[in-house]
Short mmCIF file of C-alpha atoms in Angstrom, two decimals:
data_model
loop_
_atom_site.label_atom_id
_atom_site.label_comp_id
_atom_site.label_asym_id
_atom_site.label_seq_id
_atom_site.Cartn_x
_atom_site.Cartn_y
_atom_site.Cartn_z
CA MET A 1289 19.60 -51.81 2.11
CA THR A 1290 16.84 -49.75 0.48
CA GLU A 1291 15.83 -46.52 1.82
CA LYS A 1292 12.09 -46.24 2.69
CA THR A 1293 10.21 -43.01 1.70
CA ILE A 1294 7.58 -42.06 4.29
CA PRO A 1295 4.39 -41.60 2.60
CA HIS A 1296 3.06 -38.14 2.68
CA ARG A 1297 -0.75 -37.26 3.17
CA ALA A 1298 -2.17 -36.25 -0.23
CA LYS A 1299 -3.29 -32.63 -0.50
CA LEU A 1300 -5.52 -30.45 -2.59
CA GLU A 1301 -5.06 -26.87 -3.39
CA LEU A 1302 -8.35 -25.00 -3.42
CA LEU A 1303 -9.00 -21.48 -4.19
CA VAL A 1304 -11.91 -19.98 -2.34
CA ARG A 1305 -13.58 -16.78 -3.64
CA LYS A 1306 -14.79 -14.11 -0.91
CA THR A 1307 -16.79 -10.93 -1.59
CA ASP A 1308 -16.03 -8.43 1.02
CA GLY A 1309 -16.34 -4.45 1.18
CA ASP A 1310 -13.22 -4.06 -1.11
CA GLY A 1311 -14.76 -6.25 -3.64
CA GLU A 1312 -13.99 -9.79 -4.76
CA SER A 1313 -10.90 -11.62 -3.60
CA PHE A 1314 -9.64 -15.03 -2.88
CA GLU A 1315 -7.38 -17.11 -0.86
CA VAL A 1316 -5.58 -20.45 -1.78
CA LYS A 1317 -5.99 -23.12 1.09
CA GLU A 1318 -4.17 -26.53 1.31
CA VAL A 1319 -6.50 -29.35 2.45
CA ARG A 1320 -4.82 -32.44 3.47
CA SER A 1321 -6.87 -35.75 3.22
CA ALA A 1322 -6.56 -36.87 6.77
CA VAL A 1323 -7.40 -33.26 8.12
CA ALA A 1324 -10.32 -33.42 5.81
CA PHE A 1325 -11.47 -36.85 7.01
CA VAL A 1326 -11.23 -36.31 10.75
CA GLN A 1327 -13.07 -32.79 10.43
CA LEU A 1328 -16.17 -34.45 8.69
CA ARG A 1329 -19.28 -34.09 10.64
CA PRO A 1330 -21.56 -37.03 9.58
CA GLN A 1331 -25.24 -36.42 10.03
CA ARG A 1332 -27.89 -39.27 10.06
CA VAL A 1333 -31.05 -38.57 8.25
CA GLU A 1334 -34.14 -36.94 9.87
CA PRO A 1335 -35.84 -39.11 12.53
CA GLU A 1336 -38.81 -39.72 10.56
CA ALA A 1337 -36.68 -41.01 7.70
CA TYR A 1338 -35.46 -44.15 9.64
CA GLU A 1339 -36.50 -47.00 12.03
CA LEU A 1340 -34.39 -48.88 14.69
CA ALA A 1341 -35.25 -52.27 16.13
CA GLY A 1342 -33.25 -54.64 18.29
CA VAL A 1343 -32.50 -58.16 17.53
CA ALA A 1344 -30.90 -60.29 20.36
CA SER A 1345 -28.97 -63.57 19.49
CA ARG A 1346 -29.50 -66.50 21.89
CA VAL A 1347 -26.57 -68.18 20.68
CA SER A 1348 -23.86 -65.45 21.33
CA GLY A 1349 -25.85 -63.26 23.50
CA GLN A 1350 -25.16 -60.34 21.33
CA GLN A 1351 -27.53 -57.62 20.72
CA ASN A 1352 -27.90 -56.40 17.23
CA PHE A 1353 -29.95 -53.75 15.69
CA ILE A 1354 -31.82 -53.34 12.29
CA LEU A 1355 -31.68 -49.85 10.83
CA LYS A 1356 -34.26 -49.16 8.11
CA ASN A 1357 -34.19 -46.26 5.76
CA ARG A 1358 -38.12 -45.59 5.32
CA LEU A 1359 -37.53 -43.82 1.99
CA THR A 1360 -35.40 -46.00 0.14
CA GLU A 1361 -36.44 -49.35 1.94
CA ARG A 1362 -32.95 -50.33 2.72
CA TYR A 1363 -32.14 -52.38 5.67
CA LEU A 1364 -28.69 -52.61 7.62
CA LEU A 1365 -27.69 -54.87 10.45
CA LEU A 1366 -25.74 -52.88 13.06
CA SER A 1367 -23.63 -54.35 16.02
CA GLU A 1368 -24.22 -52.26 19.48
CA PRO A 1369 -21.02 -50.17 19.02
CA GLU A 1370 -22.18 -49.32 15.45
CA LYS A 1371 -25.52 -48.33 16.90
CA PHE A 1372 -23.67 -46.18 19.46
CA LEU A 1373 -21.77 -44.45 17.02
CA TRP A 1374 -24.98 -43.87 14.79
CA GLU A 1375 -26.51 -42.15 17.56
CA GLN A 1376 -23.51 -39.72 17.84
CA MET A 1377 -23.71 -38.87 14.21
CA ASP A 1378 -25.60 -35.59 14.75
CA GLY A 1379 -24.05 -33.20 12.29
CA ARG A 1380 -22.10 -31.45 15.24
CA THR A 1381 -19.74 -34.25 16.27
CA SER A 1382 -16.58 -34.52 14.01
CA LEU A 1383 -15.03 -37.75 13.29
CA GLN A 1384 -12.27 -37.05 15.54
CA ASP A 1385 -14.61 -36.38 18.45
CA LEU A 1386 -16.41 -39.62 17.32
CA ALA A 1387 -13.19 -41.66 17.71
CA THR A 1388 -12.47 -40.23 21.18
CA THR A 1389 -15.93 -40.98 22.21
CA TYR A 1390 -15.67 -44.43 21.13
CA VAL A 1391 -12.46 -45.13 23.02
CA LEU A 1392 -14.13 -43.48 26.15
CA ARG A 1393 -17.17 -45.89 25.83
CA TYR A 1394 -15.43 -49.12 24.67
CA GLY A 1395 -11.83 -48.58 25.55
CA GLU A 1396 -10.88 -49.97 22.04
CA PHE A 1397 -8.74 -48.20 19.38
CA ASP A 1398 -10.26 -50.19 16.53
CA PHE A 1399 -11.10 -47.05 14.50
CA GLU A 1400 -11.67 -49.00 11.29
CA ILE A 1401 -15.25 -49.44 12.50
CA ILE A 1402 -15.82 -45.69 11.88
CA PRO A 1403 -15.07 -45.54 8.15
CA ALA A 1404 -16.65 -49.00 7.45
CA LEU A 1405 -19.77 -47.69 9.20
CA ILE A 1406 -19.73 -44.50 7.14
CA ARG A 1407 -19.30 -46.50 3.92
CA LYS A 1408 -22.35 -48.78 4.94
CA LEU A 1409 -24.76 -45.97 5.87
CA GLN A 1410 -23.83 -43.88 2.82
CA ARG A 1411 -24.67 -46.78 0.63
CA ALA A 1412 -28.04 -47.06 2.43
CA GLN A 1413 -28.37 -43.38 1.93
CA LEU A 1414 -28.96 -42.93 5.73
CA LEU A 1415 -26.09 -40.50 6.17
CA VAL A 1416 -25.66 -37.00 5.11
CA LEU A 1417 -22.19 -35.70 4.77
CA VAL A 1418 -23.45 -32.78 2.47
CA PRO A 1419 -27.13 -32.11 3.60
CA VAL A 1420 -29.45 -33.29 0.88
CA SER A 1421 -32.14 -30.84 1.90
CA ARG A 1422 -29.80 -28.09 0.73
CA LEU A 1423 -30.12 -29.28 -2.72
CA ARG A 1424 -33.82 -29.42 -2.50
CA LYS A 1425 -33.94 -25.74 -1.00
CA VAL A 1426 -31.63 -24.64 -4.04
CA LEU A 1427 -34.00 -26.22 -6.70
CA ALA A 1428 -36.93 -24.62 -5.06
CA ARG A 1429 -35.42 -21.27 -4.94
CA ASN A 1430 -34.57 -21.57 -8.64
CA ARG A 1431 -37.78 -23.11 -9.86
CA THR A 1432 -38.20 -20.27 -12.63
CA ARG A 1433 -35.06 -21.96 -14.15
CA ARG A 1434 -35.82 -24.80 -16.62
CA ILE A 1435 -33.03 -27.10 -15.48
CA ALA A 1436 -33.88 -26.61 -11.69
CA LYS A 1437 -37.43 -27.30 -12.48
CA MET A 1438 -36.59 -30.48 -14.36
CA LEU A 1439 -34.53 -31.67 -11.63
CA GLU A 1440 -37.09 -31.04 -9.06
CA SER A 1441 -39.60 -33.07 -11.29
CA ALA A 1442 -37.22 -35.85 -11.67
CA LEU A 1443 -37.02 -36.14 -7.95
CA LEU A 1444 -40.63 -35.93 -7.57
CA VAL A 1445 -41.00 -38.76 -10.03
CA LEU A 1446 -38.47 -40.85 -8.13
CA GLU A 1447 -40.43 -40.51 -5.02
CA ARG A 1448 -43.61 -41.67 -6.94
CA ILE A 1449 -42.03 -44.95 -7.72
CA ASN A 1450 -42.12 -45.52 -4.16
CA ILE A 1451 -45.86 -44.92 -3.97
CA SER A 1452 -46.36 -47.93 -6.54
CA SER A 1453 -45.39 -50.28 -3.78
CA ARG A 1454 -47.82 -48.57 -1.43
CA ARG A 1455 -50.67 -49.64 -3.80
CA VAL A 1456 -49.83 -53.23 -2.98
CA ASP A 1457 -49.80 -52.60 0.53
CA GLY A 1458 -53.38 -51.13 0.54
CA PHE A 1459 -54.64 -54.12 -1.31
CA PHE A 1460 -53.35 -56.33 1.43
CA ARG A 1461 -54.73 -54.02 4.13
CA GLY A 1462 -58.02 -54.21 2.44
CA LEU A 1463 -57.98 -58.01 2.01
CA TYR A 1464 -57.12 -58.39 5.75
CA ARG A 1465 -59.97 -55.86 6.52
CA TRP A 1466 -62.52 -58.01 4.29
CA GLY A 1467 -61.83 -61.41 6.09
CA GLY A 1468 -58.00 -61.97 6.14
CA PHE A 1469 -57.85 -61.17 9.81
CA LEU A 1470 -59.90 -64.54 10.53
CA LEU A 1471 -56.71 -66.47 9.56
CA PHE A 1472 -54.95 -65.17 12.56
CA THR A 1473 -57.41 -65.95 15.06
CA PRO A 1474 -57.28 -68.78 17.81
CA MET A 1475 -60.24 -70.45 15.89
CA ALA A 1476 -58.28 -70.52 12.80
CA ALA A 1477 -55.18 -72.20 14.49
CA ILE A 1478 -57.61 -74.75 16.28
CA LEU A 1479 -59.22 -75.49 12.66
CA CYS A 1480 -55.80 -75.70 11.15
CA GLY A 1481 -54.70 -78.32 13.76
CA LEU A 1482 -58.01 -80.25 13.26
CA LEU A 1483 -57.62 -80.31 9.55
CA ALA A 1484 -53.97 -81.50 9.89
CA VAL A 1485 -55.10 -84.46 11.93
CA ALA A 1486 -57.90 -85.23 9.54
CA GLY A 1487 -55.59 -84.88 6.60
CA ILE A 1488 -53.11 -87.54 8.12
CA VAL A 1489 -56.06 -89.84 8.62
CA ALA A 1490 -57.32 -89.49 5.12
CA GLY A 1491 -53.82 -89.58 3.61
CA GLY A 1492 -53.02 -92.83 5.47
CA ARG A 1493 -56.30 -94.46 4.32
CA LEU A 1494 -55.58 -93.33 0.66
CA TRP A 1495 -51.98 -94.77 0.98
CA HIS A 1496 -53.34 -98.18 1.51
CA GLU A 1497 -55.21 -97.84 -1.70
CA ALA A 1498 -52.55 -96.02 -3.60
CA GLY A 1499 -52.37 -98.40 -6.61
CA GLU A 1500 -56.11 -98.11 -7.13
CA VAL A 1501 -56.01 -94.33 -6.50
CA ALA A 1502 -53.18 -93.86 -9.03
CA ALA A 1503 -54.87 -95.78 -11.88
CA GLY A 1504 -57.44 -93.05 -11.92
CA LEU A 1505 -54.84 -90.83 -13.82
CA GLY A 1506 -54.20 -93.37 -16.28
CA ALA A 1507 -56.68 -92.26 -18.73
CA HIS A 1508 -55.55 -88.64 -18.70
CA PRO A 1509 -51.87 -88.58 -17.46
CA VAL A 1510 -50.72 -85.20 -19.31
CA LEU A 1511 -53.92 -83.45 -18.37
CA ALA A 1512 -53.55 -84.56 -14.64
CA ILE A 1513 -50.01 -83.30 -14.62
CA LEU A 1514 -50.61 -80.15 -16.08
CA SER A 1515 -53.82 -79.36 -14.04
CA VAL A 1516 -52.17 -80.35 -10.88
CA LYS A 1517 -49.04 -78.12 -11.59
CA VAL A 1518 -51.15 -75.11 -12.51
CA LEU A 1519 -53.28 -75.46 -9.40
CA PHE A 1520 -50.11 -75.99 -7.36
CA LEU A 1521 -48.88 -72.69 -8.89
CA LEU A 1522 -51.87 -70.89 -7.78
CA THR A 1523 -51.56 -72.04 -4.19
CA VAL A 1524 -47.96 -70.81 -4.46
CA GLY A 1525 -49.69 -67.46 -5.01
CA ALA A 1526 -52.17 -68.27 -2.02
CA HIS A 1527 -49.03 -68.89 0.18
CA GLN A 1528 -47.61 -65.61 -0.57
CA LEU A 1529 -50.75 -63.88 -0.11
CA VAL A 1530 -51.14 -65.02 3.27
CA HIS A 1531 -47.51 -64.05 4.16
CA GLY A 1532 -48.59 -60.53 3.09
CA LEU A 1533 -51.80 -60.71 5.19
CA ALA A 1534 -49.47 -61.73 8.18
CA LEU A 1535 -47.63 -58.65 7.84
CA SER A 1536 -50.90 -56.60 7.70
CA HIS A 1537 -51.94 -58.25 10.84
CA TYR A 1538 -48.76 -57.11 12.62
CA GLY A 1539 -49.23 -53.46 11.16
CA ARG A 1540 -46.30 -53.78 8.72
CA ARG A 1541 -45.95 -52.66 5.11
CA VAL A 1542 -46.14 -55.20 2.14
CA ARG A 1543 -43.29 -53.72 -0.13
CA GLU A 1544 -43.86 -55.59 -3.15
CA PHE A 1545 -45.92 -58.66 -4.44
CA GLY A 1546 -45.59 -60.25 -7.80
CA PHE A 1547 -44.79 -63.18 -10.17
CA THR A 1548 -41.42 -63.92 -11.47
CA PHE A 1549 -39.34 -66.97 -12.98
CA LEU A 1550 -37.14 -67.93 -10.11
CA HIS A 1551 -33.65 -68.70 -11.62
CA GLY A 1552 -35.07 -67.52 -14.77
CA PHE A 1553 -37.43 -70.49 -15.47
CA VAL A 1554 -39.42 -71.50 -12.31
CA PRO A 1555 -42.74 -69.43 -12.44
CA THR A 1556 -43.51 -68.38 -8.90
CA PHE A 1557 -45.16 -65.75 -6.85
CA TYR A 1558 -43.29 -63.65 -4.31
CA VAL A 1559 -43.98 -60.98 -1.69
CA ASP A 1560 -41.61 -58.73 -0.22
CA VAL A 1561 -41.85 -58.97 3.72
CA THR A 1562 -38.61 -57.21 4.78
CA ASP A 1563 -40.57 -54.91 6.85
CA VAL A 1564 -41.33 -57.62 9.43
CA PHE A 1565 -37.71 -57.19 10.51
CA MET A 1566 -38.96 -53.86 12.30
CA THR A 1567 -41.27 -56.01 14.64
CA SER A 1568 -41.15 -58.59 17.23
CA ARG A 1569 -39.88 -62.11 16.92
CA ARG A 1570 -43.10 -63.75 17.28
CA ALA A 1571 -44.41 -61.70 14.22
CA ARG A 1572 -41.64 -62.86 12.04
CA VAL A 1573 -42.25 -66.31 13.03
CA VAL A 1574 -46.05 -66.22 12.56
CA THR A 1575 -45.43 -64.40 9.19
CA ALA A 1576 -43.05 -67.24 8.07
CA ILE A 1577 -45.11 -70.32 9.12
CA SER A 1578 -48.58 -68.80 8.18
CA GLY A 1579 -47.56 -69.24 4.37
CA ALA A 1580 -46.22 -72.83 4.83
CA LEU A 1581 -49.48 -73.58 6.78
CA VAL A 1582 -51.58 -72.84 3.42
CA HIS A 1583 -50.05 -76.15 1.72
CA LEU A 1584 -50.76 -78.20 4.90
CA VAL A 1585 -54.41 -77.15 4.96
CA LEU A 1586 -54.81 -77.30 1.13
CA GLY A 1587 -53.38 -80.93 1.16
CA SER A 1588 -55.53 -81.93 4.00
CA LEU A 1589 -58.55 -80.55 2.21
CA TRP A 1590 -57.46 -82.46 -1.13
CA PHE A 1591 -57.09 -85.76 0.72
CA LEU A 1592 -60.68 -85.43 2.37
CA VAL A 1593 -61.97 -84.80 -1.20
CA ALA A 1594 -60.05 -87.66 -2.60
CA LEU A 1595 -61.18 -90.08 0.24
CA GLN A 1596 -64.90 -89.03 -0.28
CA SER A 1597 -64.48 -89.37 -4.05
CA ALA A 1598 -65.31 -92.47 -6.12
CA PRO A 1599 -62.24 -94.12 -7.73
CA GLY A 1600 -61.57 -92.40 -10.97
CA PHE A 1601 -59.79 -89.13 -12.19
CA LEU A 1602 -61.20 -86.80 -9.58
CA GLN A 1603 -60.09 -88.83 -6.70
CA ALA A 1604 -56.64 -89.39 -8.32
CA PHE A 1605 -56.33 -85.72 -9.20
CA ALA A 1606 -57.44 -84.71 -5.54
CA ALA A 1607 -55.04 -87.37 -4.17
CA ALA A 1608 -52.09 -86.13 -6.19
CA SER A 1609 -52.77 -82.63 -5.49
CA GLY A 1610 -52.82 -83.44 -1.61
CA LEU A 1611 -49.56 -85.15 -1.87
CA ILE A 1612 -47.91 -82.10 -3.68
CA GLN A 1613 -49.45 -79.76 -1.08
CA TRP A 1614 -47.97 -81.61 1.89
CA GLN A 1615 -44.62 -81.98 -0.08
CA ALA A 1616 -44.69 -78.30 -0.41
CA PHE A 1617 -45.41 -77.77 3.56
CA VAL A 1618 -42.45 -79.86 4.35
CA ILE A 1619 -40.04 -78.25 2.11
CA ALA A 1620 -41.25 -74.65 3.05
CA SER A 1621 -41.18 -75.69 6.68
CA TYR A 1622 -37.86 -77.82 6.82
CA PRO A 1623 -34.79 -75.72 7.85
CA PHE A 1624 -31.89 -77.80 7.19
CA CYS A 1625 -31.69 -78.43 3.35
CA PHE A 1626 -29.34 -75.52 2.43
CA ILE A 1627 -32.17 -73.55 0.92
CA GLU A 1628 -33.63 -70.66 2.52
CA MET A 1629 -37.33 -71.30 2.77
CA ASP A 1630 -39.76 -70.41 5.60
CA GLY A 1631 -38.55 -73.02 8.06
CA TYR A 1632 -34.98 -71.68 7.65
CA HIS A 1633 -36.23 -68.14 8.39
CA VAL A 1634 -37.95 -69.28 11.39
CA LEU A 1635 -34.70 -71.27 12.68
CA VAL A 1636 -32.29 -68.02 12.20
CA ASP A 1637 -34.95 -65.95 13.81
CA VAL A 1638 -35.29 -68.17 16.78
CA LEU A 1639 -31.54 -68.49 17.07
CA GLY A 1640 -30.94 -64.79 16.56
CA VAL A 1641 -28.44 -65.73 13.68
CA PRO A 1642 -29.46 -63.92 10.36
CA THR A 1643 -26.54 -65.16 8.51
CA LEU A 1644 -26.69 -68.74 9.64
CA LYS A 1645 -26.17 -70.34 6.32
CA SER A 1646 -23.50 -68.16 4.87
CA ASP A 1647 -21.48 -68.20 8.18
CA ALA A 1648 -21.86 -72.16 8.42
CA MET A 1649 -20.92 -72.76 4.99
CA GLY A 1650 -17.76 -70.26 5.31
CA TYR A 1651 -16.79 -71.98 8.52
CA VAL A 1652 -17.37 -75.57 7.33
CA GLY A 1653 -15.47 -74.74 4.28
CA LEU A 1654 -12.40 -73.66 6.11
CA LEU A 1655 -12.61 -76.40 8.57
CA LEU A 1656 -12.40 -78.93 5.76
CA ARG A 1657 -9.62 -77.12 4.00
CA GLY A 1658 -7.69 -77.28 7.49
CA ARG A 1659 -7.68 -73.56 7.51
CA ALA A 1660 -10.02 -73.04 10.49
CA SER A 1661 -9.29 -73.75 14.20
CA LYS A 1662 -11.27 -76.77 15.83
CA PRO A 1663 -14.91 -75.83 17.02
CA ASP A 1664 -14.77 -74.18 20.21
CA THR A 1665 -17.59 -71.66 20.73
CA ARG A 1666 -21.43 -72.18 20.53
CA GLU A 1667 -21.71 -70.54 17.24
CA GLU A 1668 -19.07 -72.80 15.70
CA TRP A 1669 -20.78 -75.89 16.96
CA LEU A 1670 -24.22 -74.46 15.67
CA TRP A 1671 -22.55 -74.03 12.21
CA ILE A 1672 -21.27 -77.68 12.05
CA ALA A 1673 -24.64 -78.88 13.26
CA TYR A 1674 -26.36 -76.95 10.49
CA VAL A 1675 -24.15 -78.17 7.78
CA GLY A 1676 -24.27 -81.96 9.07
CA LEU A 1677 -28.17 -81.97 9.41
CA SER A 1678 -28.65 -80.37 5.78
CA VAL A 1679 -26.08 -82.87 4.36
CA LEU A 1680 -27.96 -85.73 6.21
CA SER A 1681 -31.53 -84.46 4.96
CA ILE A 1682 -30.43 -84.44 1.49
CA ILE A 1683 -28.93 -87.99 1.58
CA GLY A 1684 -32.27 -89.08 3.46
CA PHE A 1685 -34.29 -87.17 0.79
CA ILE A 1686 -32.38 -88.83 -2.20
CA ALA A 1687 -32.54 -92.21 -0.36
CA PHE A 1688 -36.33 -91.97 0.17
CA ASN A 1689 -37.00 -91.30 -3.54
CA VAL A 1690 -34.61 -94.06 -4.87
CA TRP A 1691 -36.82 -96.40 -2.45
CA LEU A 1692 -40.22 -94.80 -3.66
CA ILE A 1693 -39.14 -95.43 -7.18
CA ALA A 1694 -37.65 -98.87 -6.53
CA HIS A 1695 -41.07 -99.84 -4.72
CA ALA A 1696 -43.23 -98.24 -7.40
CA THR A 1697 -41.47 -100.46 -9.97
CA MET B 353 -2.59 -16.81 -26.08
CA PHE B 354 -0.93 -14.87 -23.23
CA LEU B 355 2.68 -15.11 -22.35
CA VAL B 356 3.84 -14.09 -18.67
CA ARG B 357 6.28 -11.58 -18.93
CA ARG B 358 6.36 -10.68 -15.15
CA GLY B 359 4.80 -11.85 -11.81
CA SER B 360 2.84 -15.07 -11.17
CA ILE B 361 -0.59 -16.24 -11.95
CA VAL B 362 -2.92 -18.94 -10.54
CA VAL B 363 -4.73 -21.30 -12.78
CA SER B 364 -8.02 -22.86 -11.34
CA LYS B 365 -11.03 -24.75 -12.09
CA ALA B 366 -14.44 -24.28 -10.77
CA VAL B 367 -15.40 -27.20 -8.17
CA THR B 368 -18.39 -25.97 -6.15
CA GLY B 369 -19.93 -22.47 -5.29
CA PRO B 370 -17.02 -20.13 -4.47
CA VAL B 371 -14.44 -22.99 -4.29
CA GLU B 372 -11.98 -23.90 -7.16
CA GLN B 373 -9.20 -26.34 -7.54
CA VAL B 374 -6.01 -24.91 -8.08
CA LEU B 375 -4.59 -26.65 -11.33
CA ALA B 376 -1.11 -24.79 -11.70
CA ARG B 377 0.71 -21.66 -10.84
CA MET B 378 2.65 -19.82 -13.59
CA GLY B 379 5.66 -17.81 -13.64
CA PRO B 380 7.63 -15.41 -16.30
CA GLY B 381 8.11 -17.59 -19.66
CA GLU B 382 5.12 -19.55 -19.09
CA PHE B 383 1.95 -19.24 -21.29
CA PHE B 384 -1.84 -19.79 -21.11
CA GLY B 385 -4.92 -19.37 -23.38
CA GLU B 386 -3.64 -21.38 -26.30
CA MET B 387 -6.67 -23.18 -26.77
CA SER B 388 -8.45 -19.89 -28.15
CA LEU B 389 -5.56 -19.73 -30.40
CA PHE B 390 -5.61 -22.93 -32.16
CA ALA B 391 -9.15 -24.43 -31.61
CA ARG B 392 -11.17 -21.25 -30.95
CA ALA B 393 -12.56 -23.08 -28.04
CA PRO B 394 -14.10 -21.20 -24.98
CA ARG B 395 -11.83 -21.00 -21.92
CA SER B 396 -11.43 -24.20 -19.81
CA ALA B 397 -10.05 -22.52 -16.65
CA THR B 398 -9.76 -19.16 -14.73
CA ILE B 399 -6.51 -17.35 -14.71
CA GLN B 400 -5.86 -14.79 -12.05
CA ALA B 401 -2.89 -12.81 -10.70
CA ASP B 402 -1.45 -14.10 -7.33
CA PRO B 403 -2.82 -11.87 -4.76
CA GLY B 404 -0.20 -8.73 -4.34
CA ALA B 405 1.62 -9.80 -7.55
CA ASP B 406 2.65 -7.26 -10.07
CA VAL B 407 1.77 -9.09 -13.36
CA ALA B 408 2.77 -8.09 -16.86
CA LEU B 409 1.39 -10.21 -19.99
CA LEU B 410 2.32 -10.54 -23.74
CA VAL B 411 -0.46 -11.18 -26.21
CA LEU B 412 -0.16 -13.32 -29.29
CA ASP B 413 -3.14 -13.50 -31.43
CA ARG B 414 -3.95 -15.67 -34.45
CA GLY B 415 -3.00 -12.75 -36.84
CA HIS B 416 0.37 -12.40 -35.33
CA LEU B 417 0.93 -16.22 -35.45
CA GLU B 418 -0.04 -16.52 -39.17
CA ALA B 419 2.37 -13.45 -39.92
CA LEU B 420 5.03 -15.36 -38.14
CA ILE B 421 4.58 -18.39 -40.07
CA GLU B 422 4.63 -16.62 -43.08
CA ALA B 423 7.63 -14.43 -42.74
CA ASN B 424 9.85 -17.14 -40.92
CA PRO B 425 8.65 -20.69 -41.33
CA ARG B 426 11.89 -22.08 -39.57
CA ALA B 427 11.22 -19.86 -36.27
CA ALA B 428 7.40 -21.01 -36.60
CA VAL B 429 8.57 -24.57 -36.54
CA SER B 430 10.82 -23.93 -33.39
CA PHE B 431 7.96 -22.12 -31.72
CA PHE B 432 5.43 -25.19 -32.28
CA GLN B 433 8.14 -27.78 -31.27
CA ALA B 434 8.69 -25.81 -27.91
CA LEU B 435 4.72 -25.69 -27.54
CA VAL B 436 4.49 -29.34 -28.13
CA GLN B 437 7.18 -30.05 -25.22
CA VAL B 438 5.02 -27.74 -23.00
CA PHE B 439 2.15 -29.54 -23.86
CA ILE B 440 3.55 -32.92 -22.93
CA GLU B 441 4.78 -31.48 -19.67
CA ARG B 442 1.40 -30.26 -18.88
CA LEU B 443 0.00 -33.78 -19.87
CA ARG B 444 2.40 -35.37 -17.36
CA THR B 445 1.41 -33.01 -14.67
CA SER B 446 -2.32 -33.27 -15.21
CA SER B 447 -1.80 -37.18 -14.92
CA ASN B 448 -0.11 -36.69 -11.65
CA LEU B 449 -2.84 -34.37 -10.50
CA VAL B 450 -5.59 -37.04 -11.21
CA ALA B 451 -3.41 -39.71 -9.21
CA GLU B 452 -3.06 -37.39 -6.32
CA VAL B 453 -6.71 -36.33 -6.32
CA THR B 454 -7.70 -40.17 -6.46
CA ARG B 455 -5.27 -40.89 -3.72
CA TRP B 456 -6.76 -37.73 -1.70
CA GLY B 457 -10.35 -39.13 -2.35
CA LEU B 458 -9.25 -42.52 -0.97
CA GLU B 459 -7.52 -41.23 1.94
CA ALA B 460 -10.32 -38.79 2.76
CA THR B 461 -13.16 -41.12 2.40
CA GLY B 462 -11.23 -44.03 4.19
CA LEU B 463 -12.10 -46.49 1.36
CA ASP B 464 -10.58 -49.91 1.83
CA VAL B 465 -9.72 -50.50 -1.77
CA GLU B 466 -6.76 -53.02 -0.82
CA GLY B 467 -9.15 -55.23 1.41
CA ARG B 468 -11.70 -55.70 -1.60
#
């Protein structure tokens, strides 16, 4: 039988200097890690540096919260107990007191939640264990020293980097004021509905003459494909612009707008609308849907143009553009296809389950490997339904394309 | 280089403000300040007498060491061998201190390293 050694707490020996009436002296202190930890007094950042918004889940009935760091633009999802602990972190309450308060409130001894939350908050720069403002005070006091001045300037430059994103926001606010607001009126919604109906009618008529319409591309197929693609790319830009305008409509900030190569090779525009999480569910749904509706409207308009045009290149070009726009609308709106497009975001928002895809994939993966219990809760059934519908949708999409190719040939 | 003849001293290194970390304590027969003797490097730590301790030190400077090497090479070799033994021991102590400080940091911050 081996003898187990009881692990001792690690300790640091610190020498602390003091200046008193008799001159300089010092004392040596032993600081044990456990003592240091429970005596920490975490302090959340100043009230103007963060925002807190509630998110209710309709599936589990849980109330969650989104905490935003206004300076670093970082967002955290907090559970109700985590939000309670966050509210206690006032710089006066030690971790020991925090743990006591937690037990009194929830009757639980799951203290791991406290260090886990502290790590999370520290990563998001929402917690001050050594007040940051002290550094700024020290730097300001020592401005005559070159190194302090350089450090202060470096901090200012870092802050200015955040201003660059505000320039994008100003552009969107201007665009909203100069006509963008019209897109968010009841009249625009009615017009959108009418155009959708007209588009369906026009599309249906064009479908009957599909062979004749497609023949118009015959003379310039490469030109047609390239111009349709370029035009489509521009409409992706319009899609993102409308997302940004929706954000301005709800008084939130557009953090970034740009152009990138998705996965390194797909050219696309993007807009960062994370700030919409700080507002209502309705606003989030409208923001997500409004972008996809751009493709519905443009698709309908292209179909109407094609219907009015004489057989030839223009008609074929307009019909192909309309088809691509409507495809884009369906892809952007459809939530069950394993990709996180606008429709998926609407779905998770309506359900109040922001991590639906990863949770669903994780659970079904374990279930298939026989490492998860049989579905019992509403959440588990939801995960199965999401994966099942997504698989069926992809099978349906492949089958439709196979049928289309077979039909065309 | 200084040799402690009597009393005890504390070796520490600045951490922040008036706080320093205690690296070692030395008693009679132990030495410090060898860096300036061999490498002419500035001091890397602060040495001070333990509060209330009566400390007496012996000094060995470069001139005395060179004189020893010239007058009695065998004694000088023994001296350097003993010195190397002490350096090895100090290196081992430093490594242990780094491990202990790391452990302290992990315990103090509550970082869940094993769970990652």
